[in-house]
PDB file of C-alpha atoms in Angstrom:
ATOM      1  CA  UNK A   1    -160.116  66.679  68.663  1.00 34.00           C
ATOM      2  CA  UNK A   2    -157.710  69.460  68.105  1.00 35.00           C
ATOM      3  CA  UNK A   3    -155.116  66.912  66.787  1.00 37.00           C
ATOM      4  CA  UNK A   4    -157.605  65.897  64.159  1.00 40.00           C
ATOM      5  CA  UNK A   5    -158.220  69.607  63.076  1.00 39.00           C
ATOM      6  CA  UNK A   6    -154.236  70.099  62.598  1.00 37.00           C
ATOM      7  CA  UNK A   7    -153.705  66.931  60.897  1.00 36.00           C
ATOM      8  CA  UNK A   8    -156.575  67.271  58.349  1.00 43.00           C
ATOM      9  CA  UNK A   9    -155.097  70.611  57.591  1.00 46.00           C
ATOM     10  CA  UNK A  10    -158.217  72.650  58.356  1.00 48.00           C
ATOM     11  CA  UNK A  11    -156.325  75.427  60.354  1.00 54.00           C
ATOM     12  CA  UNK A  12    -154.312  76.655  57.239  1.00 57.00           C
ATOM     13  CA  UNK A  13    -157.427  76.359  55.021  1.00 64.00           C
ATOM     14  CA  UNK A  14    -158.406  79.897  56.156  1.00 64.00           C
ATOM     15  CA  UNK A  15    -155.107  81.494  55.489  1.00 62.00           C
ATOM     16  CA  UNK A  16    -154.808  79.899  52.145  1.00 65.00           C
ATOM     17  CA  UNK A  17    -158.275  81.007  51.252  1.00 68.00           C
ATOM     18  CA  UNK A  18    -157.392  84.503  52.239  1.00 65.00           C
ATOM     19  CA  UNK A  19    -154.118  84.395  50.068  1.00 62.00           C
ATOM     20  CA  UNK A  20    -156.007  83.237  47.129  1.00 64.00           C
ATOM     21  CA  UNK A  21    -158.626  85.925  47.780  1.00 64.00           C
ATOM     22  CA  UNK A  22    -156.273  88.841  48.250  1.00 66.00           C
ATOM     23  CA  UNK A  23    -154.175  88.135  45.324  1.00 58.00           C
ATOM     24  CA  UNK A  24    -156.945  86.387  43.475  1.00 53.00           C
ATOM     25  CA  UNK A  25    -154.133  84.137  42.445  1.00 42.00           C
ATOM     26  CA  UNK A  26    -152.013  82.407  45.559  1.00 39.00           C
ATOM     27  CA  UNK A  27    -148.637  82.867  43.818  1.00 44.00           C
ATOM     28  CA  UNK A  28    -148.509  86.507  42.469  1.00 42.00           C
ATOM     29  CA  UNK A  29    -146.360  88.674  45.297  1.00 37.00           C
ATOM     30  CA  UNK A  30    -144.435  91.754  45.798  1.00 36.00           C
ATOM     31  CA  UNK A  31    -144.439  94.793  47.819  1.00 37.00           C
ATOM     32  CA  UNK A  32    -146.063  98.128  47.217  1.00 38.00           C
ATOM     33  CA  UNK A  33    -143.046  99.972  46.978  1.00 36.00           C
ATOM     34  CA  UNK A  34    -141.533  99.940  43.694  1.00 37.00           C
ATOM     35  CA  UNK A  35    -137.701 100.510  42.309  1.00 36.00           C
ATOM     36  CA  UNK A  36    -138.589  99.977  38.675  1.00 38.00           C
ATOM     37  CA  UNK A  37    -139.832  96.716  37.172  1.00 39.00           C
ATOM     38  CA  UNK A  38    -137.449  94.965  35.046  1.00 38.00           C
ATOM     39  CA  UNK A  39    -138.182  93.893  31.512  1.00 38.00           C
ATOM     40  CA  UNK A  40    -136.151  90.635  31.128  1.00 38.00           C
ATOM     41  CA  UNK A  41    -133.861  90.165  27.930  1.00 35.00           C
ATOM     42  CA  UNK A  42    -134.836  86.571  27.980  1.00 37.00           C
ATOM     43  CA  UNK A  43    -138.495  87.353  27.064  1.00 38.00           C
ATOM     44  CA  UNK A  44    -140.327  87.672  23.911  1.00 42.00           C
ATOM     45  CA  UNK A  45    -138.963  90.934  23.282  1.00 41.00           C
ATOM     46  CA  UNK A  46    -140.289  91.627  19.836  1.00 41.00           C
ATOM     47  CA  UNK A  47    -143.715  91.504  21.307  1.00 64.00           C
ATOM     48  CA  UNK A  48    -142.849  94.605  23.739  1.00 70.00           C
ATOM     49  CA  UNK A  49    -144.719  97.762  22.878  1.00 80.00           C
ATOM     50  CA  UNK A  50    -143.052 100.657  24.456  1.00 87.00           C
ATOM     51  CA  UNK A  51    -146.215 102.624  24.722  1.00 90.00           C
ATOM     52  CA  UNK A  52    -147.746  99.719  26.607  1.00 91.00           C
ATOM     53  CA  UNK A  53    -144.903  99.723  29.055  1.00 92.00           C
ATOM     54  CA  UNK A  54    -145.284 103.378  29.443  1.00 94.00           C
ATOM     55  CA  UNK A  55    -149.240 102.981  30.045  1.00 95.00           C
ATOM     56  CA  UNK A  56    -148.601 100.254  32.570  1.00 95.00           C
ATOM     57  CA  UNK A  57    -146.229 102.374  34.663  1.00 95.00           C
ATOM     58  CA  UNK A  58    -149.042 105.020  34.928  1.00 97.00           C
ATOM     59  CA  UNK A  59    -151.432 102.258  35.920  1.00 96.00           C
ATOM     60  CA  UNK A  60    -149.010 101.207  38.590  1.00 94.00           C
ATOM     61  CA  UNK A  61    -148.503 104.593  40.027  1.00 96.00           C
ATOM     62  CA  UNK A  62    -152.286 105.455  39.798  1.00 97.00           C
ATOM     63  CA  UNK A  63    -153.575 102.200  41.466  1.00 94.00           C
ATOM     64  CA  UNK A  64    -150.666 102.426  44.211  1.00 93.00           C
ATOM     65  CA  UNK A  65    -152.081 105.953  44.840  1.00 95.00           C
ATOM     66  CA  UNK A  66    -155.822 105.272  45.089  1.00 96.00           C
ATOM     67  CA  UNK A  67    -155.124 103.610  48.343  1.00 95.00           C
ATOM     68  CA  UNK A  68    -158.199 101.169  48.578  1.00 95.00           C
ATOM     69  CA  UNK A  69    -160.973  99.569  46.124  1.00 96.00           C
ATOM     70  CA  UNK A  70    -163.954  97.261  46.303  1.00 96.00           C
ATOM     71  CA  UNK A  71    -163.166  93.756  44.854  1.00 94.00           C
ATOM     72  CA  UNK A  72    -164.910  90.968  43.498  1.00 94.00           C
ATOM     73  CA  UNK A  73    -163.399  87.753  42.059  1.00 92.00           C
ATOM     74  CA  UNK A  74    -163.619  84.123  41.265  1.00 92.00           C
ATOM     75  CA  UNK A  75    -160.615  81.769  41.376  1.00 89.00           C
ATOM     76  CA  UNK A  76    -160.297  78.276  40.348  1.00 88.00           C
ATOM     77  CA  UNK A  77    -156.725  76.667  41.852  1.00 81.00           C
ATOM     78  CA  UNK A  78    -157.001  73.327  39.794  1.00 78.00           C
ATOM     79  CA  UNK A  79    -158.542  70.500  42.013  1.00 80.00           C
ATOM     80  CA  UNK A  80    -157.340  71.958  45.215  1.00 80.00           C
ATOM     81  CA  UNK A  81    -159.726  74.939  45.813  1.00 82.00           C
ATOM     82  CA  UNK A  82    -162.035  77.307  44.070  1.00 87.00           C
ATOM     83  CA  UNK A  83    -163.861  80.271  45.638  1.00 88.00           C
ATOM     84  CA  UNK A  84    -165.358  83.490  44.991  1.00 92.00           C
ATOM     85  CA  UNK A  85    -164.787  86.702  47.065  1.00 92.00           C
ATOM     86  CA  UNK A  86    -166.420  90.182  47.654  1.00 94.00           C
ATOM     87  CA  UNK A  87    -165.286  92.823  49.752  1.00 93.00           C
ATOM     88  CA  UNK A  88    -162.677  95.716  50.348  1.00 94.00           C
ATOM     89  CA  UNK A  89    -159.041  96.259  50.503  1.00 93.00           C
ATOM     90  CA  UNK A  90    -156.898  99.061  51.527  1.00 94.00           C
ATOM     91  CA  UNK A  91    -153.253  99.819  51.115  1.00 93.00           C
ATOM     92  CA  UNK A  92    -152.565 103.564  51.576  1.00 89.00           C
ATOM     93  CA  UNK A  93    -150.662 102.770  55.009  1.00 83.00           C
ATOM     94  CA  UNK A  94    -150.968  99.383  56.459  1.00 84.00           C
ATOM     95  CA  UNK A  95    -152.902  96.645  55.018  1.00 87.00           C
ATOM     96  CA  UNK A  96    -156.450  96.497  55.646  1.00 92.00           C
ATOM     97  CA  UNK A  97    -159.456  94.462  54.396  1.00 92.00           C
ATOM     98  CA  UNK A  98    -162.997  92.974  54.933  1.00 93.00           C
ATOM     99  CA  UNK A  99    -163.794  89.990  52.782  1.00 92.00           C
ATOM    100  CA  UNK A 100    -166.401  87.467  52.337  1.00 92.00           C
ATOM    101  CA  UNK A 101    -165.025  84.132  50.992  1.00 89.00           C
ATOM    102  CA  UNK A 102    -167.079  81.450  49.667  1.00 90.00           C
ATOM    103  CA  UNK A 103    -165.915  78.076  48.730  1.00 87.00           C
ATOM    104  CA  UNK A 104    -167.200  76.548  45.592  1.00 90.00           C
ATOM    105  CA  UNK A 105    -165.315  73.495  45.006  1.00 89.00           C
ATOM    106  CA  UNK A 106    -162.067  71.627  45.227  1.00 86.00           C
ATOM    107  CA  UNK A 107    -160.606  68.972  47.970  1.00 84.00           C
ATOM    108  CA  UNK A 108    -160.395  71.958  50.454  1.00 81.00           C
ATOM    109  CA  UNK A 109    -163.932  73.143  50.269  1.00 81.00           C
ATOM    110  CA  UNK A 110    -164.874  69.456  50.714  1.00 82.00           C
ATOM    111  CA  UNK A 111    -163.218  69.518  53.881  1.00 78.00           C
ATOM    112  CA  UNK A 112    -164.706  72.566  55.166  1.00 77.00           C
ATOM    113  CA  UNK A 113    -168.212  71.301  54.073  1.00 79.00           C
ATOM    114  CA  UNK A 114    -167.545  68.504  56.293  1.00 75.00           C
ATOM    115  CA  UNK A 115    -167.543  71.071  59.299  1.00 70.00           C
ATOM    116  CA  UNK A 116    -170.748  72.707  57.732  1.00 73.00           C
ATOM    117  CA  UNK A 117    -168.559  75.529  56.439  1.00 77.00           C
ATOM    118  CA  UNK A 118    -169.274  76.920  53.112  1.00 83.00           C
ATOM    119  CA  UNK A 119    -167.872  80.513  53.590  1.00 85.00           C
ATOM    120  CA  UNK A 120    -165.993  82.721  55.811  1.00 86.00           C
ATOM    121  CA  UNK A 121    -165.559  86.358  56.790  1.00 90.00           C
ATOM    122  CA  UNK A 122    -161.837  87.623  56.644  1.00 90.00           C
ATOM    123  CA  UNK A 123    -160.392  90.718  58.309  1.00 93.00           C
ATOM    124  CA  UNK A 124    -156.987  91.806  57.415  1.00 91.00           C
ATOM    125  CA  UNK A 125    -155.503  94.426  60.043  1.00 93.00           C
ATOM    126  CA  UNK A 126    -152.021  95.841  59.968  1.00 91.00           C
ATOM    127  CA  UNK A 127    -150.386  93.060  62.058  1.00 91.00           C
ATOM    128  CA  UNK A 128    -152.177  90.084  61.656  1.00 91.00           C
ATOM    129  CA  UNK A 129    -155.343  88.386  59.513  1.00 89.00           C
ATOM    130  CA  UNK A 130    -158.538  87.088  60.997  1.00 92.00           C
ATOM    131  CA  UNK A 131    -160.690  84.276  59.820  1.00 90.00           C
ATOM    132  CA  UNK A 132    -164.020  83.723  61.147  1.00 89.00           C
ATOM    133  CA  UNK A 133    -165.234  79.928  61.374  1.00 83.00           C
ATOM    134  CA  UNK A 134    -168.548  78.453  61.610  1.00 81.00           C
ATOM    135  CA  UNK A 135    -170.647  76.931  64.565  1.00 83.00           C
ATOM    136  CA  UNK A 136    -169.246  73.442  64.016  1.00 80.00           C
ATOM    137  CA  UNK A 137    -165.697  74.550  63.886  1.00 79.00           C
ATOM    138  CA  UNK A 138    -166.089  76.951  66.753  1.00 84.00           C
ATOM    139  CA  UNK A 139    -167.051  74.085  69.144  1.00 84.00           C
ATOM    140  CA  UNK A 140    -163.549  72.525  68.379  1.00 80.00           C
ATOM    141  CA  UNK A 141    -162.058  75.665  69.419  1.00 85.00           C
ATOM    142  CA  UNK A 142    -163.654  75.890  72.827  1.00 87.00           C
ATOM    143  CA  UNK A 143    -166.321  78.120  71.367  1.00 91.00           C
ATOM    144  CA  UNK A 144    -164.203  80.813  69.809  1.00 92.00           C
ATOM    145  CA  UNK A 145    -165.353  81.866  66.346  1.00 92.00           C
ATOM    146  CA  UNK A 146    -161.976  83.731  64.828  1.00 93.00           C
ATOM    147  CA  UNK A 147    -158.763  82.419  64.222  1.00 90.00           C
ATOM    148  CA  UNK A 148    -155.825  85.020  64.353  1.00 92.00           C
ATOM    149  CA  UNK A 149    -152.901  84.677  62.094  1.00 89.00           C
ATOM    150  CA  UNK A 150    -150.092  86.901  63.074  1.00 90.00           C
ATOM    151  CA  UNK A 151    -148.262  87.727  59.798  1.00 87.00           C
ATOM    152  CA  UNK A 152    -144.819  87.242  61.698  1.00 87.00           C
ATOM    153  CA  UNK A 153    -145.845  83.860  62.851  1.00 84.00           C
ATOM    154  CA  UNK A 154    -146.838  82.833  59.327  1.00 81.00           C
ATOM    155  CA  UNK A 155    -143.278  84.129  58.063  1.00 80.00           C
ATOM    156  CA  UNK A 156    -141.692  81.814  60.811  1.00 79.00           C
ATOM    157  CA  UNK A 157    -143.014  78.707  59.297  1.00 74.00           C
ATOM    158  CA  UNK A 158    -140.733  76.040  58.167  1.00 69.00           C
ATOM    159  CA  UNK A 159    -140.241  75.865  54.313  1.00 64.00           C
ATOM    160  CA  UNK A 160    -140.264  78.997  53.158  1.00 60.00           C
ATOM    161  CA  UNK A 161    -144.129  79.158  52.103  1.00 61.00           C
ATOM    162  CA  UNK A 162    -145.349  80.891  55.398  1.00 66.00           C
ATOM    163  CA  UNK A 163    -143.099  83.943  54.457  1.00 70.00           C
ATOM    164  CA  UNK A 164    -144.856  84.196  50.966  1.00 67.00           C
ATOM    165  CA  UNK A 165    -148.118  83.802  52.498  1.00 70.00           C
ATOM    166  CA  UNK A 166    -147.233  86.690  55.104  1.00 73.00           C
ATOM    167  CA  UNK A 167    -145.873  88.870  52.277  1.00 74.00           C
ATOM    168  CA  UNK A 168    -148.941  88.416  50.370  1.00 73.00           C
ATOM    169  CA  UNK A 169    -151.358  89.262  52.929  1.00 76.00           C
ATOM    170  CA  UNK A 170    -149.317  92.410  54.001  1.00 76.00           C
ATOM    171  CA  UNK A 171    -149.452  93.812  50.346  1.00 77.00           C
ATOM    172  CA  UNK A 172    -153.308  94.182  49.414  1.00 81.00           C
ATOM    173  CA  UNK A 173    -152.982  96.515  46.598  1.00 87.00           C
ATOM    174  CA  UNK A 174    -153.807  94.827  43.243  1.00 89.00           C
ATOM    175  CA  UNK A 175    -150.441  95.371  41.553  1.00 88.00           C
ATOM    176  CA  UNK A 176    -149.291  92.196  41.057  1.00 84.00           C
ATOM    177  CA  UNK A 177    -150.756  91.609  37.630  1.00 88.00           C
ATOM    178  CA  UNK A 178    -149.495  94.810  36.249  1.00 90.00           C
ATOM    179  CA  UNK A 179    -145.856  93.910  37.629  1.00 86.00           C
ATOM    180  CA  UNK A 180    -146.096  90.765  36.085  1.00 84.00           C
ATOM    181  CA  UNK A 181    -146.653  92.202  32.649  1.00 89.00           C
ATOM    182  CA  UNK A 182    -143.860  94.645  32.962  1.00 87.00           C
ATOM    183  CA  UNK A 183    -141.601  92.059  33.992  1.00 83.00           C
ATOM    184  CA  UNK A 184    -142.634  89.669  31.419  1.00 81.00           C
ATOM    185  CA  UNK A 185    -140.941  90.965  28.004  1.00 81.00           C
ATOM    186  CA  UNK A 186    -144.397  90.215  26.507  1.00 85.00           C
ATOM    187  CA  UNK A 187    -147.020  92.946  26.801  1.00 90.00           C
ATOM    188  CA  UNK A 188    -149.194  94.473  23.983  1.00 91.00           C
ATOM    189  CA  UNK A 189    -152.344  96.846  23.742  1.00 94.00           C
ATOM    190  CA  UNK A 190    -155.206  94.742  22.655  1.00 95.00           C
ATOM    191  CA  UNK A 191    -157.483  97.420  22.025  1.00 96.00           C
ATOM    192  CA  UNK A 192    -160.570  99.277  23.784  1.00 97.00           C
ATOM    193  CA  UNK A 193    -163.291  97.478  25.269  1.00 97.00           C
ATOM    194  CA  UNK A 194    -166.367  98.107  27.920  1.00 97.00           C
ATOM    195  CA  UNK A 195    -166.244  96.456  31.062  1.00 97.00           C
ATOM    196  CA  UNK A 196    -169.209  96.558  33.220  1.00 97.00           C
ATOM    197  CA  UNK A 197    -170.549  99.778  31.356  1.00 96.00           C
ATOM    198  CA  UNK A 198    -167.020 101.390  31.889  1.00 97.00           C
ATOM    199  CA  UNK A 199    -164.652 102.238  28.976  1.00 98.00           C
ATOM    200  CA  UNK A 200    -161.391 100.232  29.395  1.00 98.00           C
ATOM    201  CA  UNK A 201    -157.995  99.651  27.517  1.00 98.00           C
ATOM    202  CA  UNK A 202    -157.155  95.885  27.226  1.00 98.00           C
ATOM    203  CA  UNK A 203    -153.589  94.732  27.972  1.00 96.00           C
ATOM    204  CA  UNK A 204    -152.216  91.170  27.449  1.00 95.00           C
ATOM    205  CA  UNK A 205    -149.031  89.174  28.099  1.00 92.00           C
ATOM    206  CA  UNK A 206    -147.470  85.812  28.572  1.00 88.00           C
ATOM    207  CA  UNK A 207    -145.322  85.520  31.643  1.00 83.00           C
ATOM    208  CA  UNK A 208    -142.759  82.910  31.105  1.00 81.00           C
ATOM    209  CA  UNK A 209    -141.245  82.141  34.717  1.00 76.00           C
ATOM    210  CA  UNK A 210    -137.702  80.920  33.530  1.00 75.00           C
ATOM    211  CA  UNK A 211    -137.491  84.382  31.674  1.00 74.00           C
ATOM    212  CA  UNK A 212    -138.224  86.620  34.677  1.00 72.00           C
ATOM    213  CA  UNK A 213    -134.945  88.043  35.972  1.00 66.00           C
ATOM    214  CA  UNK A 214    -133.797  90.833  38.130  1.00 61.00           C
ATOM    215  CA  UNK A 215    -133.915  91.662  41.850  1.00 63.00           C
ATOM    216  CA  UNK A 216    -137.253  93.287  41.542  1.00 57.00           C
ATOM    217  CA  UNK A 217    -139.030  90.366  40.351  1.00 62.00           C
ATOM    218  CA  UNK A 218    -137.068  87.692  42.253  1.00 64.00           C
ATOM    219  CA  UNK A 219    -139.912  87.073  44.627  1.00 65.00           C
ATOM    220  CA  UNK A 220    -142.458  87.002  41.980  1.00 66.00           C
ATOM    221  CA  UNK A 221    -140.323  84.275  40.178  1.00 69.00           C
ATOM    222  CA  UNK A 222    -139.929  82.127  43.001  1.00 69.00           C
ATOM    223  CA  UNK A 223    -143.443  81.840  43.908  1.00 67.00           C
ATOM    224  CA  UNK A 224    -144.273  81.045  40.413  1.00 69.00           C
ATOM    225  CA  UNK A 225    -141.966  78.280  40.603  1.00 71.00           C
ATOM    226  CA  UNK A 226    -143.032  76.716  44.222  1.00 67.00           C
ATOM    227  CA  UNK A 227    -146.438  76.699  42.447  1.00 64.00           C
ATOM    228  CA  UNK A 228    -145.047  74.747  39.696  1.00 68.00           C
ATOM    229  CA  UNK A 229    -146.233  77.541  37.001  1.00 71.00           C
ATOM    230  CA  UNK A 230    -143.946  77.569  33.965  1.00 74.00           C
ATOM    231  CA  UNK A 231    -146.085  80.134  32.100  1.00 79.00           C
ATOM    232  CA  UNK A 232    -149.306  81.986  32.642  1.00 84.00           C
ATOM    233  CA  UNK A 233    -151.112  84.613  30.665  1.00 92.00           C
ATOM    234  CA  UNK A 234    -152.197  87.571  32.087  1.00 92.00           C
ATOM    235  CA  UNK A 235    -154.905  90.186  30.975  1.00 96.00           C
ATOM    236  CA  UNK A 236    -155.809  93.491  32.443  1.00 96.00           C
ATOM    237  CA  UNK A 237    -158.304  96.303  31.669  1.00 98.00           C
ATOM    238  CA  UNK A 238    -157.675  99.804  32.481  1.00 97.00           C
ATOM    239  CA  UNK A 239    -160.023 102.835  32.858  1.00 97.00           C
ATOM    240  CA  UNK A 240    -159.605 106.376  31.623  1.00 97.00           C
ATOM    241  CA  UNK A 241    -158.039 107.243  34.973  1.00 97.00           C
ATOM    242  CA  UNK A 242    -155.298 104.480  34.630  1.00 97.00           C
ATOM    243  CA  UNK A 243    -156.900 102.600  37.372  1.00 97.00           C
ATOM    244  CA  UNK A 244    -157.142  98.821  37.182  1.00 96.00           C
ATOM    245  CA  UNK A 245    -160.792  97.531  36.802  1.00 97.00           C
ATOM    246  CA  UNK A 246    -160.545  93.868  35.783  1.00 96.00           C
ATOM    247  CA  UNK A 247    -157.665  91.675  35.528  1.00 95.00           C
ATOM    248  CA  UNK A 248    -157.606  87.667  34.334  1.00 94.00           C
ATOM    249  CA  UNK A 249    -154.745  84.984  34.699  1.00 90.00           C
ATOM    250  CA  UNK A 250    -154.635  81.407  33.347  1.00 90.00           C
ATOM    251  CA  UNK A 251    -151.976  78.878  33.684  1.00 84.00           C
ATOM    252  CA  UNK A 252    -151.041  75.348  34.790  1.00 76.00           C
ATOM    253  CA  UNK A 253    -150.152  74.371  38.342  1.00 69.00           C
ATOM    254  CA  UNK A 254    -148.796  71.103  39.478  1.00 65.00           C
ATOM    255  CA  UNK A 255    -152.197  70.584  40.932  1.00 64.00           C
ATOM    256  CA  UNK A 256    -154.197  71.278  37.673  1.00 71.00           C
ATOM    257  CA  UNK A 257    -155.174  74.363  35.641  1.00 82.00           C
ATOM    258  CA  UNK A 258    -155.775  77.472  37.475  1.00 84.00           C
ATOM    259  CA  UNK A 259    -157.696  80.658  36.470  1.00 89.00           C
ATOM    260  CA  UNK A 260    -158.779  83.711  38.361  1.00 90.00           C
ATOM    261  CA  UNK A 261    -160.878  87.057  37.101  1.00 94.00           C
ATOM    262  CA  UNK A 262    -161.271  89.841  39.467  1.00 94.00           C
ATOM    263  CA  UNK A 263    -163.174  93.297  39.162  1.00 96.00           C
ATOM    264  CA  UNK A 264    -162.210  96.472  40.819  1.00 96.00           C
ATOM    265  CA  UNK A 265    -164.321  99.330  41.742  1.00 96.00           C
ATOM    266  CA  UNK A 266    -164.803 102.417  44.146  1.00 97.00           C
ATOM    267  CA  UNK A 267    -161.264 103.392  44.215  1.00 97.00           C
ATOM    268  CA  UNK A 268    -160.847 105.355  47.481  1.00 96.00           C
ATOM    269  CA  UNK A 269    -163.555 103.774  49.529  1.00 96.00           C
ATOM    270  CA  UNK A 270    -163.104 103.523  53.397  1.00 94.00           C
ATOM    271  CA  UNK A 271    -162.254 100.146  54.563  1.00 93.00           C
ATOM    272  CA  UNK A 272    -163.335  99.515  58.165  1.00 86.00           C
ATOM    273  CA  UNK A 273    -161.732  96.618  59.765  1.00 84.00           C
ATOM    274  CA  UNK A 274    -161.709  96.191  63.508  1.00 92.00           C
ATOM    275  CA  UNK A 275    -160.294  93.491  65.579  1.00 95.00           C
ATOM    276  CA  UNK A 276    -162.697  90.648  66.805  1.00 95.00           C
ATOM    277  CA  UNK A 277    -162.897  90.401  70.527  1.00 96.00           C
ATOM    278  CA  UNK A 278    -159.965  88.719  72.085  1.00 95.00           C
ATOM    279  CA  UNK A 279    -162.227  86.233  74.122  1.00 95.00           C
ATOM    280  CA  UNK A 280    -163.805  84.948  70.878  1.00 96.00           C
ATOM    281  CA  UNK A 281    -160.352  84.664  69.136  1.00 95.00           C
ATOM    282  CA  UNK A 282    -158.117  81.726  68.939  1.00 92.00           C
ATOM    283  CA  UNK A 283    -154.362  82.175  68.049  1.00 91.00           C
ATOM    284  CA  UNK A 284    -152.677  80.145  64.911  1.00 87.00           C
ATOM    285  CA  UNK A 285    -149.459  79.786  66.800  1.00 85.00           C
ATOM    286  CA  UNK A 286    -150.750  78.484  70.120  1.00 84.00           C
ATOM    287  CA  UNK A 287    -153.048  76.035  68.337  1.00 82.00           C
ATOM    288  CA  UNK A 288    -150.133  74.597  66.320  1.00 77.00           C
ATOM    289  CA  UNK A 289    -147.884  74.935  69.383  1.00 75.00           C
ATOM    290  CA  UNK A 290    -150.189  72.700  71.524  1.00 68.00           C
ATOM    291  CA  UNK A 291    -149.666  69.850  68.832  1.00 55.00           C
ATOM    292  CA  UNK A 292    -145.708  70.442  68.874  1.00 50.00           C
ATOM    293  CA  UNK A 293    -146.045  71.471  65.321  1.00 44.00           C
TER     294      UNK A 293
END
């Protein structure tokens, strides 16, 4: 029975869903520390507005310093998976988070529906990510309702994708879209708008994967390339305190068209995240090792 779970890819779905939920797109990465974003010479330099670059550096600093926020997002990754997320993420020290992830479409969602699971509770703690499964799935795990994904175990998975997954889950601050715009060579101020009743400044740019250069964005470029993304459009909305309150990303994946929209609010909120009971938790590495995987 466990063999069927592993072969059909059900165990990794919970980690994949969290990756999409945290980044609101699964391929934008990068740590919370910053050495100065590179603006590539190969980008559309004529569309770079110096005042926009200055403003986005202020957004990066303010958002990183805020330490936590509530998030709502919808993500569509071609025909593979679409989901919506609601919860809170913290990044002031170690990564923490509590999320409710609802599967809304795609092949992976259909796989989960066969196990009578349409949503998942997720908890991010400093050393591991925990996913709560439904009753049908729990019966296949000898009654345990949580799967534990230790970040170091994910990083050790063959092929390199596990390391990217681990890095993304460790970095919960919503800084990826800001850094993509800073590194794109194509960023401009669109204008002033209202987002859910809040005054905001809108910035937009096109990220050409091939044009991303420099050590600071090497990880971003690799993740985009592995996802089959050659270009994507990134838009962000920033409030009067230089805090990111909305972002959208649109582009093409090898599996189809992708899009995501995320809203951020209540910066500085407390984010409680407690470890589930050990007796009710199955370890991802142990489950995989029992199959010789």
